[in-house]
PDB file of N, CA, C and O in Angstrom:
ATOM      1  N   UNK A 286       0.822  -1.196   0.000  1.00  0.00           N
ATOM      2  CA  UNK A 286       0.000   0.000   0.000  1.00  0.00           C
ATOM      3  C   UNK A 286       0.869   1.265   0.000  1.00  0.00           C
ATOM      4  O   UNK A 286       0.600   2.203  -0.711  1.00  0.00           O
ATOM      5  N   UNK A 287       1.909   1.267   0.799  1.00  0.00           N
ATOM      6  CA  UNK A 287       2.766   2.450   0.850  1.00  0.00           C
ATOM      7  C   UNK A 287       3.513   2.647  -0.461  1.00  0.00           C
ATOM      8  O   UNK A 287       3.774   3.765  -0.855  1.00  0.00           O
ATOM      9  N   UNK A 288       3.885   1.558  -1.113  1.00  0.00           N
ATOM     10  CA  UNK A 288       4.572   1.665  -2.398  1.00  0.00           C
ATOM     11  C   UNK A 288       3.670   2.309  -3.435  1.00  0.00           C
ATOM     12  O   UNK A 288       4.128   3.094  -4.264  1.00  0.00           O
ATOM     13  N   UNK A 289       2.366   1.983  -3.393  1.00  0.00           N
ATOM     14  CA  UNK A 289       1.423   2.600  -4.329  1.00  0.00           C
ATOM     15  C   UNK A 289       1.345   4.098  -4.095  1.00  0.00           C
ATOM     16  O   UNK A 289       1.330   4.886  -5.043  1.00  0.00           O
ATOM     17  N   UNK A 290       1.290   4.512  -2.830  1.00  0.00           N
ATOM     18  CA  UNK A 290       1.213   5.940  -2.520  1.00  0.00           C
ATOM     19  C   UNK A 290       2.490   6.661  -2.934  1.00  0.00           C
ATOM     20  O   UNK A 290       2.439   7.783  -3.416  1.00  0.00           O
ATOM     21  N   UNK A 291       3.642   6.009  -2.744  1.00  0.00           N
ATOM     22  CA  UNK A 291       4.895   6.625  -3.170  1.00  0.00           C
ATOM     23  C   UNK A 291       4.927   6.783  -4.682  1.00  0.00           C
ATOM     24  O   UNK A 291       5.406   7.788  -5.199  1.00  0.00           O
ATOM     25  N   UNK A 292       4.391   5.795  -5.390  1.00  0.00           N
ATOM     26  CA  UNK A 292       4.342   5.889  -6.843  1.00  0.00           C
ATOM     27  C   UNK A 292       3.428   7.008  -7.303  1.00  0.00           C
ATOM     28  O   UNK A 292       3.744   7.744  -8.236  1.00  0.00           O
ATOM     29  N   UNK A 293       2.286   7.148  -6.633  1.00  0.00           N
ATOM     30  CA  UNK A 293       1.350   8.220  -6.983  1.00  0.00           C
ATOM     31  C   UNK A 293       1.981   9.576  -6.700  1.00  0.00           C
ATOM     32  O   UNK A 293       1.886  10.498  -7.516  1.00  0.00           O
ATOM     33  N   UNK A 294       2.640   9.707  -5.556  1.00  0.00           N
ATOM     34  CA  UNK A 294       3.293  10.984  -5.238  1.00  0.00           C
ATOM     35  C   UNK A 294       4.413  11.301  -6.220  1.00  0.00           C
ATOM     36  O   UNK A 294       4.615  12.458  -6.580  1.00  0.00           O
ATOM     37  N   UNK A 295       5.129  10.274  -6.671  1.00  0.00           N
ATOM     38  CA  UNK A 295       6.189  10.502  -7.656  1.00  0.00           C
ATOM     39  C   UNK A 295       5.596  11.000  -8.970  1.00  0.00           C
ATOM     40  O   UNK A 295       6.150  11.908  -9.598  1.00  0.00           O
ATOM     41  N   UNK A 296       4.478  10.420  -9.369  1.00  0.00           N
ATOM     42  CA  UNK A 296       3.817  10.854 -10.606  1.00  0.00           C
ATOM     43  C   UNK A 296       3.334  12.296 -10.476  1.00  0.00           C
ATOM     44  O   UNK A 296       3.497  13.107 -11.389  1.00  0.00           O
ATOM     45  N   UNK A 297       2.760  12.634  -9.321  1.00  0.00           N
ATOM     46  CA  UNK A 297       2.291  14.004  -9.096  1.00  0.00           C
ATOM     47  C   UNK A 297       3.478  14.972  -9.116  1.00  0.00           C
ATOM     48  O   UNK A 297       3.391  16.065  -9.673  1.00  0.00           O
ATOM     49  N   UNK A 298       4.605  14.583  -8.513  1.00  0.00           N
ATOM     50  CA  UNK A 298       5.793  15.447  -8.487  1.00  0.00           C
ATOM     51  C   UNK A 298       6.318  15.701  -9.891  1.00  0.00           C
ATOM     52  O   UNK A 298       6.825  16.780 -10.195  1.00  0.00           O
ATOM     53  N   UNK A 299       6.204  14.716 -10.778  1.00  0.00           N
ATOM     54  CA  UNK A 299       6.668  14.892 -12.153  1.00  0.00           C
ATOM     55  C   UNK A 299       5.776  15.859 -12.935  1.00  0.00           C
ATOM     56  O   UNK A 299       6.189  16.387 -13.962  1.00  0.00           O
ATOM     57  N   UNK A 300       4.586  16.131 -12.448  1.00  0.00           N
ATOM     58  CA  UNK A 300       3.660  17.026 -13.141  1.00  0.00           C
ATOM     59  C   UNK A 300       3.917  18.499 -12.829  1.00  0.00           C
ATOM     60  O   UNK A 300       3.229  19.368 -13.364  1.00  0.00           O
ATOM     61  N   UNK A 301       4.902  18.805 -12.015  1.00  0.00           N
ATOM     62  CA  UNK A 301       5.076  20.187 -11.531  1.00  0.00           C
ATOM     63  C   UNK A 301       5.493  21.171 -12.608  1.00  0.00           C
ATOM     64  O   UNK A 301       5.305  22.365 -12.450  1.00  0.00           O
ATOM     65  N   UNK A 302       6.068  20.720 -13.715  1.00  0.00           N
ATOM     66  CA  UNK A 302       6.529  21.639 -14.758  1.00  0.00           C
ATOM     67  C   UNK A 302       5.550  21.751 -15.927  1.00  0.00           C
ATOM     68  O   UNK A 302       5.863  22.393 -16.920  1.00  0.00           O
ATOM     69  N   UNK A 303       4.378  21.148 -15.806  1.00  0.00           N
ATOM     70  CA  UNK A 303       3.410  21.171 -16.901  1.00  0.00           C
ATOM     71  C   UNK A 303       2.486  22.374 -16.790  1.00  0.00           C
ATOM     72  O   UNK A 303       2.314  22.948 -15.716  1.00  0.00           O
ATOM     73  N   UNK A 304       1.871  22.732 -17.896  1.00  0.00           N
ATOM     74  CA  UNK A 304       0.852  23.774 -17.860  1.00  0.00           C
ATOM     75  C   UNK A 304      -0.426  23.173 -17.280  1.00  0.00           C
ATOM     76  O   UNK A 304      -0.523  21.965 -17.084  1.00  0.00           O
ATOM     77  N   UNK A 305      -1.405  24.014 -17.033  1.00  0.00           N
ATOM     78  CA  UNK A 305      -2.653  23.542 -16.434  1.00  0.00           C
ATOM     79  C   UNK A 305      -3.356  22.555 -17.363  1.00  0.00           C
ATOM     80  O   UNK A 305      -3.820  21.492 -16.918  1.00  0.00           O
ATOM     81  N   UNK A 306      -3.424  22.854 -18.643  1.00  0.00           N
ATOM     82  CA  UNK A 306      -4.098  21.951 -19.587  1.00  0.00           C
ATOM     83  C   UNK A 306      -3.369  20.617 -19.683  1.00  0.00           C
ATOM     84  O   UNK A 306      -3.990  19.554 -19.679  1.00  0.00           O
ATOM     85  N   UNK A 307      -2.033  20.671 -19.767  1.00  0.00           N
ATOM     86  CA  UNK A 307      -1.257  19.437 -19.833  1.00  0.00           C
ATOM     87  C   UNK A 307      -1.397  18.624 -18.552  1.00  0.00           C
ATOM     88  O   UNK A 307      -1.502  17.399 -18.587  1.00  0.00           O
ATOM     89  N   UNK A 308      -1.424  19.309 -17.422  1.00  0.00           N
ATOM     90  CA  UNK A 308      -1.556  18.634 -16.132  1.00  0.00           C
ATOM     91  C   UNK A 308      -2.919  17.948 -16.017  1.00  0.00           C
ATOM     92  O   UNK A 308      -3.001  16.788 -15.606  1.00  0.00           O
ATOM     93  N   UNK A 309      -3.992  18.651 -16.367  1.00  0.00           N
ATOM     94  CA  UNK A 309      -5.331  18.050 -16.292  1.00  0.00           C
ATOM     95  C   UNK A 309      -5.479  16.876 -17.240  1.00  0.00           C
ATOM     96  O   UNK A 309      -6.089  15.859 -16.887  1.00  0.00           O
ATOM     97  N   UNK A 310      -4.905  16.981 -18.428  1.00  0.00           N
ATOM     98  CA  UNK A 310      -5.002  15.852 -19.356  1.00  0.00           C
ATOM     99  C   UNK A 310      -4.173  14.666 -18.873  1.00  0.00           C
ATOM    100  O   UNK A 310      -4.605  13.519 -18.992  1.00  0.00           O
ATOM    101  N   UNK A 311      -3.007  14.914 -18.295  1.00  0.00           N
ATOM    102  CA  UNK A 311      -2.183  13.835 -17.753  1.00  0.00           C
ATOM    103  C   UNK A 311      -2.868  13.157 -16.568  1.00  0.00           C
ATOM    104  O   UNK A 311      -2.851  11.934 -16.450  1.00  0.00           O
ATOM    105  N   UNK A 312      -3.465  13.954 -15.708  1.00  0.00           N
ATOM    106  CA  UNK A 312      -4.158  13.399 -14.546  1.00  0.00           C
ATOM    107  C   UNK A 312      -5.375  12.598 -14.979  1.00  0.00           C
ATOM    108  O   UNK A 312      -5.628  11.505 -14.470  1.00  0.00           O
ATOM    109  N   UNK A 313      -6.145  13.117 -15.925  1.00  0.00           N
ATOM    110  CA  UNK A 313      -7.359  12.406 -16.343  1.00  0.00           C
ATOM    111  C   UNK A 313      -7.049  11.138 -17.123  1.00  0.00           C
ATOM    112  O   UNK A 313      -7.858  10.212 -17.154  1.00  0.00           O
ATOM    113  N   UNK A 314      -5.870  11.043 -17.741  1.00  0.00           N
ATOM    114  CA  UNK A 314      -5.487   9.833 -18.470  1.00  0.00           C
ATOM    115  C   UNK A 314      -4.895   8.758 -17.572  1.00  0.00           C
ATOM    116  O   UNK A 314      -4.868   7.597 -17.945  1.00  0.00           O
ATOM    117  N   UNK A 315      -4.406   9.137 -16.385  1.00  0.00           N
ATOM    118  CA  UNK A 315      -3.790   8.159 -15.489  1.00  0.00           C
ATOM    119  C   UNK A 315      -4.864   7.528 -14.595  1.00  0.00           C
ATOM    120  O   UNK A 315      -5.618   8.240 -13.941  1.00  0.00           O
ATOM    121  N   UNK A 316      -4.941   6.192 -14.546  1.00  0.00           N
ATOM    122  CA  UNK A 316      -6.024   5.550 -13.789  1.00  0.00           C
ATOM    123  C   UNK A 316      -5.949   5.772 -12.281  1.00  0.00           C
ATOM    124  O   UNK A 316      -6.993   5.853 -11.610  1.00  0.00           O
ATOM    125  N   UNK A 317      -4.747   5.890 -11.707  1.00  0.00           N
ATOM    126  CA  UNK A 317      -4.630   6.081 -10.266  1.00  0.00           C
ATOM    127  C   UNK A 317      -4.900   7.517  -9.826  1.00  0.00           C
ATOM    128  O   UNK A 317      -5.248   7.773  -8.674  1.00  0.00           O
ATOM    129  N   UNK A 318      -4.726   8.464 -10.734  1.00  0.00           N
ATOM    130  CA  UNK A 318      -4.895   9.872 -10.382  1.00  0.00           C
ATOM    131  C   UNK A 318      -6.187  10.472 -10.912  1.00  0.00           C
ATOM    132  O   UNK A 318      -6.451  11.648 -10.685  1.00  0.00           O
ATOM    133  N   UNK A 319      -6.980   9.679 -11.576  1.00  0.00           N
ATOM    134  CA  UNK A 319      -8.194  10.192 -12.211  1.00  0.00           C
ATOM    135  C   UNK A 319      -9.171  10.786 -11.200  1.00  0.00           C
ATOM    136  O   UNK A 319      -9.931  11.690 -11.507  1.00  0.00           O
ATOM    137  N   UNK A 320      -9.147  10.291  -9.943  1.00  0.00           N
ATOM    138  CA  UNK A 320     -10.081  10.786  -8.931  1.00  0.00           C
ATOM    139  C   UNK A 320      -9.841  12.250  -8.584  1.00  0.00           C
ATOM    140  O   UNK A 320     -10.729  12.914  -8.064  1.00  0.00           O
ATOM    141  N   UNK A 321      -8.649  12.775  -8.874  1.00  0.00           N
ATOM    142  CA  UNK A 321      -8.344  14.164  -8.522  1.00  0.00           C
ATOM    143  C   UNK A 321      -9.164  15.175  -9.308  1.00  0.00           C
ATOM    144  O   UNK A 321      -9.340  16.301  -8.864  1.00  0.00           O
ATOM    145  N   UNK A 322      -9.655  14.801 -10.487  1.00  0.00           N
ATOM    146  CA  UNK A 322     -10.427  15.743 -11.287  1.00  0.00           C
ATOM    147  C   UNK A 322     -11.922  15.603 -11.039  1.00  0.00           C
ATOM    148  O   UNK A 322     -12.719  16.288 -11.669  1.00  0.00           O
ATOM    149  N   UNK A 323     -12.306  14.739 -10.112  1.00  0.00           N
ATOM    150  CA  UNK A 323     -13.718  14.599  -9.756  1.00  0.00           C
ATOM    151  C   UNK A 323     -14.030  15.508  -8.577  1.00  0.00           C
ATOM    152  O   UNK A 323     -13.139  16.104  -7.965  1.00  0.00           O
ATOM    153  N   UNK A 324     -15.285  15.593  -8.235  1.00  0.00           N
ATOM    154  CA  UNK A 324     -15.704  16.413  -7.095  1.00  0.00           C
ATOM    155  C   UNK A 324     -15.129  15.874  -5.797  1.00  0.00           C
ATOM    156  O   UNK A 324     -14.710  16.644  -4.931  1.00  0.00           O
ATOM    157  N   UNK A 325     -15.080  14.558  -5.668  1.00  0.00           N
ATOM    158  CA  UNK A 325     -14.520  13.956  -4.462  1.00  0.00           C
ATOM    159  C   UNK A 325     -13.036  14.293  -4.336  1.00  0.00           C
ATOM    160  O   UNK A 325     -12.556  14.609  -3.242  1.00  0.00           O
ATOM    161  N   UNK A 326     -12.310  14.249  -5.432  1.00  0.00           N
ATOM    162  CA  UNK A 326     -10.894  14.591  -5.404  1.00  0.00           C
ATOM    163  C   UNK A 326     -10.659  16.042  -5.047  1.00  0.00           C
ATOM    164  O   UNK A 326      -9.750  16.369  -4.276  1.00  0.00           O
ATOM    165  N   UNK A 327     -11.478  16.912  -5.596  1.00  0.00           N
ATOM    166  CA  UNK A 327     -11.352  18.339  -5.286  1.00  0.00           C
ATOM    167  C   UNK A 327     -11.675  18.589  -3.819  1.00  0.00           C
ATOM    168  O   UNK A 327     -10.976  19.348  -3.141  1.00  0.00           O
ATOM    169  N   UNK A 328     -12.705  17.934  -3.293  1.00  0.00           N
ATOM    170  CA  UNK A 328     -13.069  18.068  -1.888  1.00  0.00           C
ATOM    171  C   UNK A 328     -11.944  17.536  -1.000  1.00  0.00           C
ATOM    172  O   UNK A 328     -11.605  18.129   0.019  1.00  0.00           O
ATOM    173  N   UNK A 329     -11.329  16.411  -1.398  1.00  0.00           N
ATOM    174  CA  UNK A 329     -10.204  15.841  -0.649  1.00  0.00           C
ATOM    175  C   UNK A 329      -9.046  16.833  -0.589  1.00  0.00           C
ATOM    176  O   UNK A 329      -8.475  17.072   0.480  1.00  0.00           O
ATOM    177  N   UNK A 330      -8.682  17.416  -1.714  1.00  0.00           N
ATOM    178  CA  UNK A 330      -7.580  18.382  -1.739  1.00  0.00           C
ATOM    179  C   UNK A 330      -7.918  19.640  -0.951  1.00  0.00           C
ATOM    180  O   UNK A 330      -7.062  20.199  -0.260  1.00  0.00           O
ATOM    181  N   UNK A 331      -9.163  20.082  -1.027  1.00  0.00           N
ATOM    182  CA  UNK A 331      -9.575  21.265  -0.280  1.00  0.00           C
ATOM    183  C   UNK A 331      -9.487  21.008   1.224  1.00  0.00           C
ATOM    184  O   UNK A 331      -8.974  21.852   1.972  1.00  0.00           O
ATOM    185  N   UNK A 332      -9.962  19.838   1.673  1.00  0.00           N
ATOM    186  CA  UNK A 332      -9.871  19.502   3.097  1.00  0.00           C
ATOM    187  C   UNK A 332      -8.417  19.420   3.531  1.00  0.00           C
ATOM    188  O   UNK A 332      -8.059  19.856   4.625  1.00  0.00           O
ATOM    189  N   UNK A 333      -7.554  18.873   2.677  1.00  0.00           N
ATOM    190  CA  UNK A 333      -6.138  18.760   2.985  1.00  0.00           C
ATOM    191  C   UNK A 333      -5.505  20.140   3.134  1.00  0.00           C
ATOM    192  O   UNK A 333      -4.751  20.391   4.074  1.00  0.00           O
ATOM    193  N   UNK A 334      -5.819  21.045   2.210  1.00  0.00           N
ATOM    194  CA  UNK A 334      -5.258  22.396   2.277  1.00  0.00           C
ATOM    195  C   UNK A 334      -5.777  23.167   3.488  1.00  0.00           C
ATOM    196  O   UNK A 334      -5.025  23.902   4.136  1.00  0.00           O
ATOM    197  N   UNK A 335      -7.057  23.001   3.811  1.00  0.00           N
ATOM    198  CA  UNK A 335      -7.611  23.663   4.997  1.00  0.00           C
ATOM    199  C   UNK A 335      -6.945  23.120   6.248  1.00  0.00           C
ATOM    200  O   UNK A 335      -6.631  23.872   7.176  1.00  0.00           O
ATOM    201  N   UNK A 336      -6.704  21.813   6.300  1.00  0.00           N
ATOM    202  CA  UNK A 336      -6.018  21.219   7.446  1.00  0.00           C
ATOM    203  C   UNK A 336      -4.614  21.760   7.624  1.00  0.00           C
ATOM    204  O   UNK A 336      -4.181  22.056   8.742  1.00  0.00           O
ATOM    205  N   UNK A 337      -3.884  21.902   6.531  1.00  0.00           N
ATOM    206  CA  UNK A 337      -2.532  22.462   6.600  1.00  0.00           C
ATOM    207  C   UNK A 337      -2.591  23.912   7.046  1.00  0.00           C
ATOM    208  O   UNK A 337      -1.778  24.361   7.865  1.00  0.00           O
ATOM    209  N   UNK A 338      -3.559  24.651   6.536  1.00  0.00           N
ATOM    210  CA  UNK A 338      -3.702  26.067   6.906  1.00  0.00           C
ATOM    211  C   UNK A 338      -3.988  26.212   8.400  1.00  0.00           C
ATOM    212  O   UNK A 338      -3.362  27.032   9.091  1.00  0.00           O
ATOM    213  N   UNK A 339      -4.915  25.409   8.913  1.00  0.00           N
ATOM    214  CA  UNK A 339      -5.244  25.463  10.339  1.00  0.00           C
ATOM    215  C   UNK A 339      -4.051  25.011  11.172  1.00  0.00           C
ATOM    216  O   UNK A 339      -3.734  25.617  12.201  1.00  0.00           O
ATOM    217  N   UNK A 340      -3.376  23.951  10.740  1.00  0.00           N
ATOM    218  CA  UNK A 340      -2.202  23.470  11.467  1.00  0.00           C
ATOM    219  C   UNK A 340      -1.109  24.517  11.545  1.00  0.00           C
ATOM    220  O   UNK A 340      -0.480  24.698  12.595  1.00  0.00           O
ATOM    221  N   UNK A 341      -0.863  25.211  10.451  1.00  0.00           N
ATOM    222  CA  UNK A 341       0.160  26.253  10.448  1.00  0.00           C
ATOM    223  C   UNK A 341      -0.216  27.388  11.398  1.00  0.00           C
ATOM    224  O   UNK A 341       0.648  27.910  12.120  1.00  0.00           O
ATOM    225  N   UNK A 342      -1.483  27.753  11.428  1.00  0.00           N
ATOM    226  CA  UNK A 342      -1.912  28.806  12.340  1.00  0.00           C
ATOM    227  C   UNK A 342      -1.811  28.365  13.798  1.00  0.00           C
ATOM    228  O   UNK A 342      -1.453  29.165  14.675  1.00  0.00           O
ATOM    229  N   UNK A 343      -2.107  27.102  14.082  1.00  0.00           N
ATOM    230  CA  UNK A 343      -1.974  26.604  15.447  1.00  0.00           C
ATOM    231  C   UNK A 343      -0.512  26.597  15.887  1.00  0.00           C
ATOM    232  O   UNK A 343      -0.204  26.976  17.028  1.00  0.00           O
ATOM    233  N   UNK A 344       0.371  26.176  15.005  1.00  0.00           N
ATOM    234  CA  UNK A 344       1.796  26.183  15.337  1.00  0.00           C
ATOM    235  C   UNK A 344       2.269  27.609  15.597  1.00  0.00           C
ATOM    236  O   UNK A 344       2.987  27.870  16.567  1.00  0.00           O
ATOM    237  N   UNK A 345       1.842  28.548  14.760  1.00  0.00           N
ATOM    238  CA  UNK A 345       2.217  29.950  14.967  1.00  0.00           C
ATOM    239  C   UNK A 345       1.652  30.468  16.288  1.00  0.00           C
ATOM    240  O   UNK A 345       2.336  31.186  17.026  1.00  0.00           O
ATOM    241  N   UNK A 346       0.414  30.102  16.607  1.00  0.00           N
ATOM    242  CA  UNK A 346      -0.216  30.542  17.855  1.00  0.00           C
ATOM    243  C   UNK A 346       0.564  30.043  19.061  1.00  0.00           C
ATOM    244  O   UNK A 346       0.876  30.810  19.976  1.00  0.00           O
ATOM    245  N   UNK A 347       0.902  28.755  19.079  1.00  0.00           N
ATOM    246  CA  UNK A 347       1.651  28.208  20.203  1.00  0.00           C
ATOM    247  C   UNK A 347       3.061  28.795  20.271  1.00  0.00           C
ATOM    248  O   UNK A 347       3.590  29.035  21.362  1.00  0.00           O
ATOM    249  N   UNK A 348       3.673  29.056  19.138  1.00  0.00           N
ATOM    250  CA  UNK A 348       4.980  29.696  19.104  1.00  0.00           C
ATOM    251  C   UNK A 348       4.905  31.099  19.701  1.00  0.00           C
ATOM    252  O   UNK A 348       5.756  31.502  20.490  1.00  0.00           O
ATOM    253  N   UNK A 349       3.858  31.831  19.334  1.00  0.00           N
ATOM    254  CA  UNK A 349       3.684  33.189  19.840  1.00  0.00           C
ATOM    255  C   UNK A 349       3.442  33.172  21.355  1.00  0.00           C
ATOM    256  O   UNK A 349       4.030  33.976  22.090  1.00  0.00           O
ATOM    257  N   UNK A 350       2.592  32.270  21.822  1.00  0.00           N
ATOM    258  CA  UNK A 350       2.333  32.154  23.271  1.00  0.00           C
ATOM    259  C   UNK A 350       3.617  31.772  23.994  1.00  0.00           C
ATOM    260  O   UNK A 350       3.919  32.320  25.070  1.00  0.00           O
ATOM    261  N   UNK A 351       4.371  30.838  23.455  1.00  0.00           N
ATOM    262  CA  UNK A 351       5.632  30.424  24.070  1.00  0.00           C
ATOM    263  C   UNK A 351       6.593  31.603  24.178  1.00  0.00           C
ATOM    264  O   UNK A 351       7.238  31.795  25.225  1.00  0.00           O
ATOM    265  N   UNK A 352       6.698  32.406  23.123  1.00  0.00           N
ATOM    266  CA  UNK A 352       7.579  33.573  23.173  1.00  0.00           C
ATOM    267  C   UNK A 352       7.103  34.604  24.181  1.00  0.00           C
ATOM    268  O   UNK A 352       7.928  35.253  24.838  1.00  0.00           O
ATOM    269  N   UNK A 353       5.791  34.771  24.325  1.00  0.00           N
ATOM    270  CA  UNK A 353       5.270  35.719  25.309  1.00  0.00           C
ATOM    271  C   UNK A 353       5.578  35.249  26.727  1.00  0.00           C
ATOM    272  O   UNK A 353       5.923  36.058  27.598  1.00  0.00           O
ATOM    273  N   UNK A 354       5.479  33.948  26.975  1.00  0.00           N
ATOM    274  CA  UNK A 354       5.739  33.428  28.313  1.00  0.00           C
ATOM    275  C   UNK A 354       7.234  33.512  28.627  1.00  0.00           C
ATOM    276  O   UNK A 354       7.620  33.867  29.747  1.00  0.00           O
ATOM    277  N   UNK A 355       8.083  33.197  27.659  1.00  0.00           N
ATOM    278  CA  UNK A 355       9.513  33.182  27.906  1.00  0.00           C
ATOM    279  C   UNK A 355      10.120  34.594  27.934  1.00  0.00           C
ATOM    280  O   UNK A 355      11.213  34.773  28.450  1.00  0.00           O
ATOM    281  N   UNK A 356       9.443  35.591  27.411  1.00  0.00           N
ATOM    282  CA  UNK A 356      10.004  36.938  27.345  1.00  0.00           C
ATOM    283  C   UNK A 356       9.853  37.691  28.624  1.00  0.00           C
ATOM    284  O   UNK A 356       9.489  37.583  29.610  1.00  0.00           O
TER     285      UNK A 356
END
């Protein structure tokens, strides 16, 4: 299972230099990545980005509180 995820991530990493049209066509042609262009895939990526955004803000908040206590 982990090997499959590493392979998918490697394929996604190789798409970083493509244009938007080339990227969407490459994703829609690949059977393992096809879910990314569906509504479920978009919702998955949106939840992932929101989670990272909230996590970054929490880390900054705790860092700021820590600096206030130590100062």
